[in-house]
Amino acid sequence: MLEVENLSFSYGSGFVLKDVNFCVGEGEFVAVLGANGAGKSTLFKIICGLEKPEGGIVRIGGRPLGGYSPSELAKTRSALMQDGEFNFDSSVLDFVLLGRYAHGGFFASKEDVNIAKTALSEVGMGGFEGRIFTRLSGGERRRVELARALCQIGGCGRRDTLLMLDEPNSNLDPKNSHCAMSAAKKFAAAKTSVLAILHDVNLASQYADKIALLKCGQIFAFGKPGDVLTSENLKLAYGAENRIFEDGGNKYAVFLKQ
Amino acid sequence: MRRFWIFFILSCALLAFLSAVSLGVGLREISYADILSALFGKGVDETLRAIIFDIRLPRLVAGVFCGAMLASAGVAMQALFRNPLADPSITGVSSGAALGAALAINFGGGAFPIQISALVFGLFAAFAIWRLGRINGRLSAFSMLLAGIAINAFCGALVGFLMYSVREAGVKGFIFWTLGSLENCSWRELAGASFMGILCWFALFFNSRGLNMVMLGSDHAYLSGANVKSVQRISICAAAVMTACAVMVCGIIGFVGLVVPHICRMLTSPDNRSLLPLSAVSGACLVVFSDIVSRLVSPLDSVPIGVVTALLGAPFFLYLLRRGGGNA
């Protein structure tokens, strides 16, 4: 569904991304991990179409990103960015319905409203439809923003769509982090491809089908969590001593005090 | 939507009531029976007919038009700048249009050149905000707002200088172009301005879904499928033309574009699809009501309408702000 080939990008003299290659297959959940400044957010912005790469190409559904109109692209890929900037007193339902922009007519249809309500339930925010968005807590807002992203590509995921998440669990407590990741995983089960930028190695280990480890703008490990999450790889990626534990088939990392 | 329809119908009823009151207020007392007879073409004397058709009715229509245009332009600018403090008079478009008018007056232009000059300079101010608000090829709402404030101060100062340097216009002209007035409105002035203004209002209304998206921020709007550049261009052009059209007719009336969208947003929702029609009717109510008050306070030489809109709007706005907990 998503192909990234030889992607390069630089700000001024130093490169931020260099020859990045990876694919996300249909229904696959890929997490991108890396230290601060590794190039994760730049990679996210390029794949979203917010930045133009200096070299390389991004294809979604076999078509180059530039071949899509904004509306076509929005129906195919949905993205949750790090920081929301909305500061008007809209109701939660109206805010989530903004995600249906590329699909809808001048007014939201019944189907749009149903999709928005389903998306809210998916992230544990059912019953919050009439609440004012700006008066929610940071974590609640984050989940509503995620619901808007889910709503953009349909209430329960579908083939030929890509869901992109940049730190979806920021501002979320552990329980709600799992709730957000479960919602994304459910979309992956319905054949939506998911690409998530994460800081939490253990969440990636539990939910991702594959992990891409990014360091200094290059992917140096890509594969199944069990193969990628080794103590050596994590030390290389984050520059921190760590211990790996296994439980229930998942690997968990604990980073040690420096 | 239910709240929108309640407040929209209430606003329309209030506007109808205020329009009736406005037609009845003036130096010469005219009964409502005579006003109705004149309006429906029944036999009344020519003087009465002239007062109704050539003085009071154009004044009322100008009030409705300017109020609707300024409030709607305020809705667009607040959404575009993603700042509830943006309005046509703060962002320099009104001052730009006033500067155009002042320059035309300075060069001895008649009514038509003054209007055209106001329109061109209003659009030029909007274009300047647009250009100055771009950072690294991207439009920044914050930079646009700051650029608008600077342009407003600059144009305002030039209007003051020009008005004081023209003897015929003098202080009275300065007051008209900075505080607004509905005196001396004619059908001819209204015809051109209202045609362009109403056309732009509909352009803005059909663009209102996109305007909702822009409120999310440019990047978020793009990711949701909005053609951000096109929405921004249409909105800023429409808002600038609507403001310039209002300024052509009645000078600068401040506060309408700021307070009316705010109040309507507090009463209903920030959805521009409903906010635009509600603000248009409510803006018309505020300006017509302010005009009535200005004529009642000073029947011979009515108080500048901008003074009244600010005096009436500010306390009500503050009351709503306190009640609403200070949210946008």
mmCIF file of N, CA and C in Angstrom, chain A residues 54-99:
data_model
loop_
_atom_site.group_PDB
_atom_site.id
_atom_site.type_symbol
_atom_site.label_atom_id
_atom_site.label_comp_id
_atom_site.label_asym_id
_atom_site.label_seq_id
_atom_site.Cartn_x
_atom_site.Cartn_y
_atom_site.Cartn_z
ATOM 1 N N GLU A 54 13.839 15.721 -1.441
ATOM 2 C CA GLU A 54 14.861 16.161 -2.407
ATOM 3 C C GLU A 54 15.162 15.052 -3.404
ATOM 4 N N GLY A 55 15.019 13.837 -2.945
ATOM 5 C CA GLY A 55 15.230 12.703 -3.829
ATOM 6 C C GLY A 55 14.334 11.557 -3.418
ATOM 7 N N GLY A 56 14.121 10.635 -4.348
ATOM 8 C CA GLY A 56 13.299 9.475 -4.024
ATOM 9 C C GLY A 56 11.829 9.703 -4.305
ATOM 10 N N ILE A 57 11.052 8.685 -4.006
ATOM 11 C CA ILE A 57 9.623 8.752 -4.334
ATOM 12 C C ILE A 57 8.781 8.042 -3.273
ATOM 13 N N VAL A 58 7.558 8.567 -3.096
ATOM 14 C CA VAL A 58 6.598 7.927 -2.197
ATOM 15 C C VAL A 58 5.406 7.512 -3.043
ATOM 16 N N ARG A 59 5.023 6.242 -2.943
ATOM 17 C CA ARG A 59 3.829 5.770 -3.672
ATOM 18 C C ARG A 59 2.813 5.266 -2.667
ATOM 19 N N ILE A 60 1.562 5.658 -2.907
ATOM 20 C CA ILE A 60 0.460 5.115 -2.100
ATOM 21 C C ILE A 60 -0.467 4.395 -3.075
ATOM 22 N N GLY A 61 -0.732 3.126 -2.809
ATOM 23 C CA GLY A 61 -1.575 2.338 -3.717
ATOM 24 C C GLY A 61 -0.980 2.271 -5.109
ATOM 25 N N GLY A 62 0.342 2.278 -5.211
ATOM 26 C CA GLY A 62 1.029 2.170 -6.495
ATOM 27 C C GLY A 62 1.139 3.479 -7.255
ATOM 28 N N ARG A 63 0.503 4.532 -6.766
ATOM 29 C CA ARG A 63 0.555 5.832 -7.468
ATOM 30 C C ARG A 63 1.457 6.796 -6.719
ATOM 31 N N PRO A 64 2.275 7.563 -7.455
ATOM 32 C CA PRO A 64 3.104 8.563 -6.771
ATOM 33 C C PRO A 64 2.215 9.582 -6.054
ATOM 34 N N LEU A 65 2.742 10.096 -4.967
ATOM 35 C CA LEU A 65 1.977 11.040 -4.147
ATOM 36 C C LEU A 65 1.494 12.244 -4.957
ATOM 37 N N GLY A 66 2.357 12.708 -5.874
ATOM 38 C CA GLY A 66 2.024 13.879 -6.686
ATOM 39 C C GLY A 66 0.882 13.636 -7.654
ATOM 40 N N GLY A 67 0.529 12.380 -7.889
ATOM 41 C CA GLY A 67 -0.544 12.063 -8.831
ATOM 42 C C GLY A 67 -1.931 12.178 -8.227
ATOM 43 N N TYR A 68 -1.994 12.458 -6.930
ATOM 44 C CA TYR A 68 -3.290 12.573 -6.260
ATOM 45 C C TYR A 68 -3.701 14.040 -6.115
ATOM 46 N N SER A 69 -4.998 14.295 -6.217
ATOM 47 C CA SER A 69 -5.500 15.627 -5.829
ATOM 48 C C SER A 69 -5.655 15.586 -4.303
ATOM 49 N N PRO A 70 -5.694 16.767 -3.626
ATOM 50 C CA PRO A 70 -5.830 16.748 -2.159
ATOM 51 C C PRO A 70 -7.026 15.914 -1.698
ATOM 52 N N SER A 71 -8.129 16.023 -2.429
ATOM 53 C CA SER A 71 -9.341 15.319 -2.015
ATOM 54 C C SER A 71 -9.198 13.807 -2.202
ATOM 55 N N GLU A 72 -8.615 13.395 -3.347
ATOM 56 C CA GLU A 72 -8.385 11.957 -3.603
ATOM 57 C C GLU A 72 -7.464 11.364 -2.548
ATOM 58 N N LEU A 73 -6.405 12.137 -2.257
ATOM 59 C CA LEU A 73 -5.412 11.669 -1.287
ATOM 60 C C LEU A 73 -6.051 11.520 0.096
ATOM 61 N N ALA A 74 -6.911 12.483 0.443
ATOM 62 C CA ALA A 74 -7.548 12.440 1.767
ATOM 63 C C ALA A 74 -8.486 11.245 1.911
ATOM 64 N N LYS A 75 -9.047 10.796 0.797
ATOM 65 C CA LYS A 75 -9.925 9.618 0.871
ATOM 66 C C LYS A 75 -9.103 8.335 1.008
ATOM 67 N N THR A 76 -7.828 8.421 0.600
ATOM 68 C CA THR A 76 -6.971 7.230 0.619
ATOM 69 C C THR A 76 -6.115 7.153 1.876
ATOM 70 N N ARG A 77 -5.584 8.314 2.291
ATOM 71 C CA ARG A 77 -4.750 8.285 3.499
ATOM 72 C C ARG A 77 -5.232 9.347 4.495
ATOM 73 N N SER A 78 -5.191 8.918 5.730
ATOM 74 C CA SER A 78 -5.593 9.825 6.789
ATOM 75 C C SER A 78 -4.409 9.977 7.728
ATOM 76 N N ALA A 79 -4.210 11.186 8.257
ATOM 77 C CA ALA A 79 -3.031 11.387 9.095
ATOM 78 C C ALA A 79 -3.380 12.141 10.365
ATOM 79 N N LEU A 80 -2.823 11.670 11.460
ATOM 80 C CA LEU A 80 -2.948 12.364 12.742
ATOM 81 C C LEU A 80 -1.602 12.985 13.045
ATOM 82 N N MET A 81 -1.572 14.310 13.103
ATOM 83 C CA MET A 81 -0.304 14.989 13.373
ATOM 84 C C MET A 81 -0.089 15.162 14.868
ATOM 85 N N GLN A 82 1.113 15.621 15.209
ATOM 86 C CA GLN A 82 1.442 15.732 16.641
ATOM 87 C C GLN A 82 0.596 16.760 17.379
ATOM 88 N N ASP A 83 0.523 17.971 16.815
ATOM 89 C CA ASP A 83 -0.129 19.052 17.551
ATOM 90 C C ASP A 83 -1.372 19.535 16.840
ATOM 91 N N GLY A 84 -2.493 19.533 17.554
ATOM 92 C CA GLY A 84 -3.713 20.122 17.030
ATOM 93 C C GLY A 84 -3.663 21.627 17.230
ATOM 94 N N GLU A 85 -4.277 22.369 16.316
ATOM 95 C CA GLU A 85 -4.225 23.838 16.427
ATOM 96 C C GLU A 85 -5.621 24.440 16.514
ATOM 97 N N PHE A 86 -6.627 23.596 16.734
ATOM 98 C CA PHE A 86 -8.007 24.086 16.686
ATOM 99 C C PHE A 86 -8.369 24.749 18.014
ATOM 100 N N ASN A 87 -8.798 26.017 17.969
ATOM 101 C CA ASN A 87 -9.112 26.697 19.231
ATOM 102 C C ASN A 87 -10.482 27.383 19.206
ATOM 103 N N PHE A 88 -11.422 26.764 18.473
ATOM 104 C CA PHE A 88 -12.787 27.295 18.449
ATOM 105 C C PHE A 88 -13.700 26.329 19.203
ATOM 106 N N ASP A 89 -14.792 26.875 19.747
ATOM 107 C CA ASP A 89 -15.673 26.075 20.603
ATOM 108 C C ASP A 89 -16.642 25.203 19.810
ATOM 109 N N SER A 90 -16.094 24.256 19.084
ATOM 110 C CA SER A 90 -16.930 23.360 18.298
ATOM 111 C C SER A 90 -17.329 22.161 19.159
ATOM 112 N N SER A 91 -18.469 21.549 18.822
ATOM 113 C CA SER A 91 -18.817 20.323 19.545
ATOM 114 C C SER A 91 -17.896 19.205 19.055
ATOM 115 N N VAL A 92 -17.764 18.180 19.894
ATOM 116 C CA VAL A 92 -16.883 17.064 19.553
ATOM 117 C C VAL A 92 -17.337 16.414 18.238
ATOM 118 N N LEU A 93 -18.659 16.242 18.075
ATOM 119 C CA LEU A 93 -19.169 15.600 16.859
ATOM 120 C C LEU A 93 -18.841 16.450 15.622
ATOM 121 N N ASP A 94 -19.068 17.754 15.729
ATOM 122 C CA ASP A 94 -18.763 18.640 14.588
ATOM 123 C C ASP A 94 -17.276 18.583 14.246
ATOM 124 N N PHE A 95 -16.446 18.524 15.280
ATOM 125 C CA PHE A 95 -14.997 18.469 15.049
ATOM 126 C C PHE A 95 -14.620 17.181 14.319
ATOM 127 N N VAL A 96 -15.187 16.055 14.769
ATOM 128 C CA VAL A 96 -14.854 14.773 14.127
ATOM 129 C C VAL A 96 -15.377 14.758 12.691
ATOM 130 N N LEU A 97 -16.531 15.384 12.490
ATOM 131 C CA LEU A 97 -17.121 15.418 11.143
ATOM 132 C C LEU A 97 -16.252 16.189 10.133
ATOM 133 N N LEU A 98 -15.366 17.047 10.633
ATOM 134 C CA LEU A 98 -14.450 17.742 9.712
ATOM 135 C C LEU A 98 -13.612 16.722 8.936
ATOM 136 N N GLY A 99 -13.423 15.560 9.546
ATOM 137 C CA GLY A 99 -12.690 14.486 8.874
ATOM 138 C C GLY A 99 -13.395 13.968 7.635
#
